[in-house]
Amino acid sequence: MVAATAPGKLILFGEHAVVFGEPAVSVAIDLRTEVFARPFDRWKVDGSDLGNRRYVYVKEALARVWEGGPLWLEIRSAIPIGSGLGSSAAVSVAVLSALLKMRGGFDVEKIAREAFEVEHTVQGRASPIDTTTSANGGGILVLTEQGRNFLWAIEKGQRRWFLHSWKAPKLTFVIGYTGINAPTGPLVERVRRFAESDSRGMNAVREIGKISLEGLEALKVDDLVKAGELMTRNHQLLNFLGVGHPALDRLIEAARSSSLGAKLTGAGGGGSMISLTERIEDTISAIQRAGGKAYAVTVDQRGTEVQG
Ligand code: PMV
């Protein structure tokens, strides 16, 4: 039996803009997905067969790297599905890690590349930020060219993303989950249509890219007030791009008085918001009073890991 685990992620700055190649900043968090795998006489995932739509990422991962016989797989995840915390990336990374370990070829860069292809195929469009963050752990920075602490470049069509690590401090964020499950693909498509047909859309995308770089600098020098302001500005631009939701704004408004800043995280359209706060309990209570599910998560340096 092989066991693999991979973390979820938070995008601190730059979601959606990163699909256009703009800079973005993310961190791995201490919520993980676990996958157990062993050879079996027929295919089984969590006791059911592979045909179930829930397992579309698993099937795509198998199609990409598995040439062996049938497997028994079990998937356990602490990352809420469709909540903007990278649940699909973590499943893809953990499944690929288990498969490559069984094949004798566990390699973090290969896992990050294959997991991006899985997400891209299933969603139709994606950036490699979620999958690289889950594979590598810690802080990830996406840039338009190669800089310091470069990990790897990933290409698709005309796009090329340069992935870097950055030394993320052990920050705690409060997550507010709206309870609304919003699939990423259609939201990414909505932003594409807006940005490609209206220069105001593309300007917002570019401005988000600039905010990502400023936000990273603020975090590096521990200027959390500045980082918080930039998060709030980033959220306004995401709203302008059409990926906000009234439920997100309700939770962000509730968190405002106890937070340094707040924004949606991930694809939006529901899903989750994050608050940068030094008053964790107050922020959790405020979000709960506004109808959200709230909890604290901490930056995790660990990426994918395998045993067995
Ligand atoms: O909601 P998530 O965790 O799938 O994050 C999506 C992030 C986007 O920038 C919207 C898409 C992407 O692939 O980068």
Coordinates of C-alpha atoms and ligand atoms in Angstrom, one line a residue:
M1 CA 0.0 0.0 0.0
V2 CA 1.2 3.5 -0.8
A3 CA -0.1 6.6 1.0
A4 CA 0.3 10.1 -0.4
T5 CA -0.8 13.4 1.0
A6 CA -0.9 16.9 -0.5
P7 CA -2.0 20.3 0.9
G8 CA -4.6 22.7 -0.2
K9 CA -3.7 26.3 -0.9
L10 CA -4.7 29.9 -0.5
I11 CA -4.2 32.4 -3.2
L12 CA -3.2 35.6 -1.4
F13 CA -3.0 37.8 -4.5
G14 CA -3.6 37.3 -8.3
E15 CA -6.2 34.6 -8.9
H16 CA -7.8 34.9 -12.4
A17 CA -5.1 37.3 -13.5
V18 CA -2.6 34.5 -13.3
V19 CA -4.5 32.6 -16.0
F20 CA -3.4 35.5 -18.3
G21 CA 0.2 35.0 -17.1
E22 CA 0.1 37.9 -14.6
P23 CA 2.0 37.5 -11.3
A24 CA 0.3 35.8 -8.4
V25 CA 1.1 34.8 -4.8
S26 CA -0.1 31.7 -3.0
V27 CA 0.7 29.5 0.1
A28 CA 0.1 25.9 1.0
I29 CA -2.1 25.4 4.1
D30 CA -2.5 22.9 6.8
L31 CA -5.5 21.2 5.3
R32 CA -4.6 18.1 3.3
T33 CA -5.9 15.4 1.0
E34 CA -4.8 11.8 1.6
V35 CA -4.8 9.1 -1.0
F36 CA -4.2 5.4 -0.3
A37 CA -3.5 3.0 -3.2
R38 CA -2.8 -0.7 -3.8
P39 CA -3.2 -3.2 -6.6
F40 CA -6.6 -4.9 -6.6
D41 CA -8.5 -7.4 -8.8
R42 CA -10.8 -4.5 -10.2
W43 CA -11.0 -0.7 -10.1
K44 CA -12.4 0.8 -6.9
V45 CA -12.4 4.3 -5.6
D46 CA -13.9 4.8 -2.2
G47 CA -15.8 1.6 -2.8
S48 CA -17.5 2.8 -6.0
D49 CA -16.4 2.4 -9.6
L50 CA -14.4 5.0 -11.6
G51 CA -17.4 6.0 -13.7
N52 CA -18.6 8.4 -11.0
R53 CA -18.3 12.1 -12.1
R54 CA -16.7 12.9 -8.7
Y55 CA -13.6 11.1 -9.8
V56 CA -13.0 13.0 -13.0
Y57 CA -9.6 14.3 -11.8
V58 CA -8.6 10.8 -10.6
K59 CA -9.5 9.3 -14.0
E60 CA -7.5 11.9 -15.8
A61 CA -4.5 11.4 -13.5
L62 CA -4.7 7.6 -14.2
A63 CA -4.9 8.2 -17.9
R64 CA -1.8 10.3 -17.9
V65 CA 0.6 8.2 -15.9
W66 CA -0.8 4.7 -15.0
E67 CA -0.1 1.7 -17.3
G68 CA -0.4 -1.0 -14.6
G69 CA -3.4 -3.1 -13.6
P70 CA -6.5 -2.1 -11.6
L71 CA -6.1 -0.4 -8.3
W72 CA -8.0 0.1 -5.0
L73 CA -8.0 3.8 -4.1
E74 CA -9.3 5.6 -1.1
I75 CA -9.4 9.4 -0.9
R76 CA -9.8 11.4 2.3
S77 CA -9.9 15.2 2.2
A78 CA -10.0 17.9 4.8
I79 CA -10.3 20.5 2.1
P80 CA -13.9 21.5 1.3
I81 CA -14.7 20.8 -2.3
G82 CA -15.4 23.8 -4.6
S83 CA -14.4 26.2 -1.8
G84 CA -11.5 27.9 -3.5
L85 CA -8.9 26.2 -1.4
G86 CA -7.5 24.0 -4.1
S87 CA -9.3 20.7 -3.4
S88 CA -9.1 19.5 -7.0
A89 CA -5.4 20.3 -7.2
A90 CA -4.6 18.5 -4.0
V91 CA -6.5 15.4 -5.1
S92 CA -4.7 15.5 -8.5
V93 CA -1.3 15.9 -6.8
A94 CA -1.9 13.3 -4.2
V95 CA -3.2 10.7 -6.7
L96 CA -0.3 11.4 -9.1
S97 CA 2.2 11.1 -6.1
A98 CA 0.8 7.7 -5.2
L99 CA 0.8 6.5 -8.8
L100 CA 4.4 7.7 -9.5
K101 CA 5.6 6.2 -6.1
M102 CA 4.1 2.8 -7.1
R103 CA 5.8 3.1 -10.5
G104 CA 9.1 4.0 -8.8
G105 CA 9.3 7.6 -10.3
F106 CA 8.2 10.0 -7.5
D107 CA 9.4 13.4 -8.5
V108 CA 7.9 16.7 -7.3
E109 CA 8.4 18.6 -10.5
K110 CA 6.9 15.9 -12.7
I111 CA 3.9 15.7 -10.3
A112 CA 3.4 19.5 -10.5
R113 CA 3.5 19.3 -14.4
E114 CA 1.2 16.3 -14.7
A115 CA -1.2 17.7 -12.1
F116 CA -1.4 21.0 -14.1
E117 CA -2.3 19.0 -17.2
V118 CA -5.0 17.1 -15.3
E119 CA -6.6 20.4 -14.1
H120 CA -6.2 22.0 -17.6
T121 CA -7.9 19.0 -19.3
V122 CA -10.8 18.8 -16.8
Q123 CA -11.4 22.5 -16.4
G124 CA -10.6 23.5 -20.0
R125 CA -8.4 26.4 -18.8
A126 CA -6.2 26.7 -15.7
S127 CA -3.0 28.2 -14.5
P128 CA -0.4 26.0 -12.7
I129 CA -0.5 28.0 -9.4
D130 CA -2.7 25.6 -7.5
T131 CA -1.0 22.4 -8.6
T132 CA 2.6 23.7 -8.0
T133 CA 1.6 25.1 -4.6
S134 CA 0.2 21.7 -3.6
A135 CA 3.1 19.8 -5.0
N136 CA 5.9 22.0 -3.6
G137 CA 4.3 23.4 -0.4
G138 CA 5.2 26.7 1.3
G139 CA 4.9 30.0 -0.6
I140 CA 4.7 30.1 -4.4
L141 CA 5.1 33.1 -6.7
V142 CA 4.2 33.1 -10.4
L143 CA 6.1 35.6 -12.6
T144 CA 6.2 36.4 -16.2
E145 CA 10.0 35.7 -16.3
Q146 CA 12.6 33.7 -14.4
G147 CA 13.7 35.3 -11.1
R148 CA 15.3 34.3 -7.8
N149 CA 14.2 30.9 -6.2
F150 CA 13.0 29.7 -9.6
L151 CA 11.4 26.2 -9.5
W152 CA 10.2 25.5 -13.0
A153 CA 8.4 27.0 -16.0
I154 CA 5.1 25.5 -17.3
E155 CA 3.8 26.2 -20.7
K156 CA 0.4 25.9 -22.4
G157 CA -0.4 27.3 -25.8
Q158 CA 1.0 30.8 -26.0
R159 CA 1.3 31.1 -22.2
R160 CA 4.3 30.4 -20.1
W161 CA 4.3 30.6 -16.3
F162 CA 7.6 30.9 -14.3
L163 CA 7.0 29.3 -10.9
H164 CA 9.2 30.3 -7.9
S165 CA 9.2 29.6 -4.2
W166 CA 9.2 32.4 -1.6
K167 CA 9.9 32.1 2.1
A168 CA 6.3 32.5 3.4
P169 CA 6.1 33.5 7.1
K170 CA 4.0 31.2 9.4
L171 CA 0.9 33.4 9.0
T172 CA -2.6 32.3 10.1
F173 CA -5.5 33.4 8.0
V174 CA -9.2 33.1 8.7
I175 CA -11.3 31.5 6.0
G176 CA -15.0 32.2 5.6
Y177 CA -16.8 29.7 3.5
T178 CA -20.0 30.8 1.9
G179 CA -21.3 27.3 1.5
I180 CA -21.8 28.0 -2.2
N181 CA -20.0 25.6 -4.4
A182 CA -18.9 27.3 -7.6
P183 CA -17.0 25.4 -10.2
T184 CA -13.8 27.1 -11.4
G185 CA -14.1 26.5 -15.2
P186 CA -17.1 28.8 -16.0
L187 CA -15.7 31.6 -13.8
V188 CA -12.4 31.5 -15.6
E189 CA -14.3 31.6 -18.9
R190 CA -16.3 34.6 -17.8
V191 CA -13.2 36.6 -17.0
R192 CA -11.7 35.6 -20.4
R193 CA -14.7 36.9 -22.3
F194 CA -14.7 40.2 -20.3
A195 CA -10.9 40.8 -20.6
E196 CA -10.7 39.8 -24.3
S197 CA -13.7 42.0 -25.3
D198 CA -13.3 45.1 -23.1
S199 CA -10.0 47.0 -22.3
R200 CA -11.3 47.8 -18.8
G201 CA -11.3 44.1 -18.1
M202 CA -7.8 43.6 -19.3
N203 CA -6.7 46.7 -17.3
A204 CA -8.1 45.2 -14.1
V205 CA -6.2 41.9 -14.9
R206 CA -3.0 43.9 -15.3
E207 CA -3.6 45.9 -12.1
I208 CA -4.1 42.7 -10.1
G209 CA -0.7 41.5 -11.4
K210 CA 0.9 44.7 -10.0
I211 CA -0.9 44.2 -6.7
S212 CA 0.5 40.7 -6.5
L213 CA 4.1 42.0 -6.6
E214 CA 3.4 44.8 -4.1
G215 CA 1.6 42.4 -1.8
L216 CA 4.5 40.0 -1.9
E217 CA 7.0 42.8 -1.0
A218 CA 4.7 43.9 1.9
L219 CA 4.5 40.3 3.3
K220 CA 8.3 39.9 3.0
V221 CA 8.9 43.0 5.1
D222 CA 6.1 42.0 7.5
D223 CA 4.0 45.1 6.6
L224 CA 0.7 43.4 7.3
V225 CA -1.2 46.6 7.2
K226 CA -0.1 47.3 3.6
A227 CA -0.7 43.6 2.7
G228 CA -4.2 43.8 4.0
E229 CA -5.0 47.0 2.1
L230 CA -3.8 45.4 -1.1
M231 CA -5.9 42.3 -0.4
T232 CA -9.0 44.5 -0.1
R233 CA -8.1 46.3 -3.4
N234 CA -7.5 43.0 -5.1
H235 CA -11.0 41.9 -4.0
Q236 CA -12.6 45.1 -5.5
L237 CA -10.9 44.3 -8.9
L238 CA -12.1 40.7 -8.7
N239 CA -15.7 42.0 -8.1
F240 CA -15.2 44.2 -11.2
L241 CA -14.2 41.2 -13.2
G242 CA -17.5 39.6 -12.3
V243 CA -16.3 36.7 -10.0
G244 CA -17.6 38.1 -6.7
H245 CA -20.8 37.1 -5.0
P246 CA -23.1 38.9 -2.5
A247 CA -22.4 36.2 0.1
L248 CA -18.7 36.8 -0.2
D249 CA -19.2 40.5 0.2
R250 CA -21.3 39.9 3.3
L251 CA -18.6 37.8 4.9
I252 CA -15.9 40.3 3.9
E253 CA -17.9 43.2 5.4
A254 CA -18.4 41.3 8.6
A255 CA -14.7 40.6 8.9
R256 CA -13.7 44.2 8.1
S257 CA -13.6 45.7 11.6
S258 CA -11.4 43.0 13.1
S259 CA -9.2 42.4 9.9
L260 CA -6.3 44.1 8.2
G261 CA -7.8 43.2 4.9
A262 CA -10.0 40.5 3.2
K263 CA -10.7 39.2 -0.3
L264 CA -12.2 36.2 -2.0
T265 CA -9.7 33.4 -2.6
G266 CA -9.6 31.0 -5.6
A267 CA -12.2 31.2 -8.3
G268 CA -14.9 33.1 -6.4
G269 CA -18.6 33.1 -7.4
G270 CA -19.2 31.8 -3.9
G271 CA -16.5 29.6 -2.4
S272 CA -14.4 31.3 0.2
M273 CA -13.0 34.6 1.4
I274 CA -9.8 35.0 3.5
S275 CA -9.1 37.6 6.1
L276 CA -5.6 38.7 7.2
T277 CA -6.2 39.4 10.9
E278 CA -4.4 39.7 14.2
R279 CA -7.8 39.1 16.0
I280 CA -8.5 35.5 14.9
E281 CA -11.3 34.7 17.3
D282 CA -13.1 38.0 16.7
T283 CA -13.0 37.5 13.0
I284 CA -14.2 33.9 13.2
S285 CA -17.2 35.0 15.3
A286 CA -18.0 37.9 13.0
I287 CA -18.0 35.6 9.9
Q288 CA -20.1 33.0 11.7
R289 CA -22.7 35.7 12.7
A290 CA -22.9 36.7 9.0
G291 CA -23.8 33.1 8.1
G292 CA -20.4 31.8 7.0
K293 CA -18.5 28.7 8.1
A294 CA -15.3 30.1 9.6
Y295 CA -12.0 28.5 10.6
A296 CA -8.3 29.4 10.8
V297 CA -5.6 27.9 8.6
T298 CA -1.8 28.3 8.8
V299 CA 0.8 28.3 6.1
D300 CA 2.3 24.9 5.7
Q301 CA 5.9 24.4 4.3
R302 CA 5.1 20.7 3.4
G303 CA 4.2 19.9 -0.1
T304 CA 3.3 16.4 -1.4
E305 CA 4.6 13.5 0.7
V306 CA 4.5 9.7 0.1
Q307 CA 4.9 6.6 2.3
G308 CA 5.1 2.9 1.6
Ligands
PMV1 O1 -10.9 27.9 -6.9 P1 -9.6 27.2 -7.2 O2 -9.0 26.7 -6.0 O3 -9.8 26.2 -8.3 O4 -8.6 28.4 -7.7 C1 -8.7 28.9 -9.0 C2 -7.7 29.9 -9.3 C3 -7.9 30.6 -10.7 O5 -6.9 31.6 -10.8 C4 -9.2 31.3 -10.8 C5 -7.8 29.6 -11.8 C6 -6.4 29.1 -12.0 O6 -6.3 28.0 -12.6 O7 -5.4 29.7 -11.7

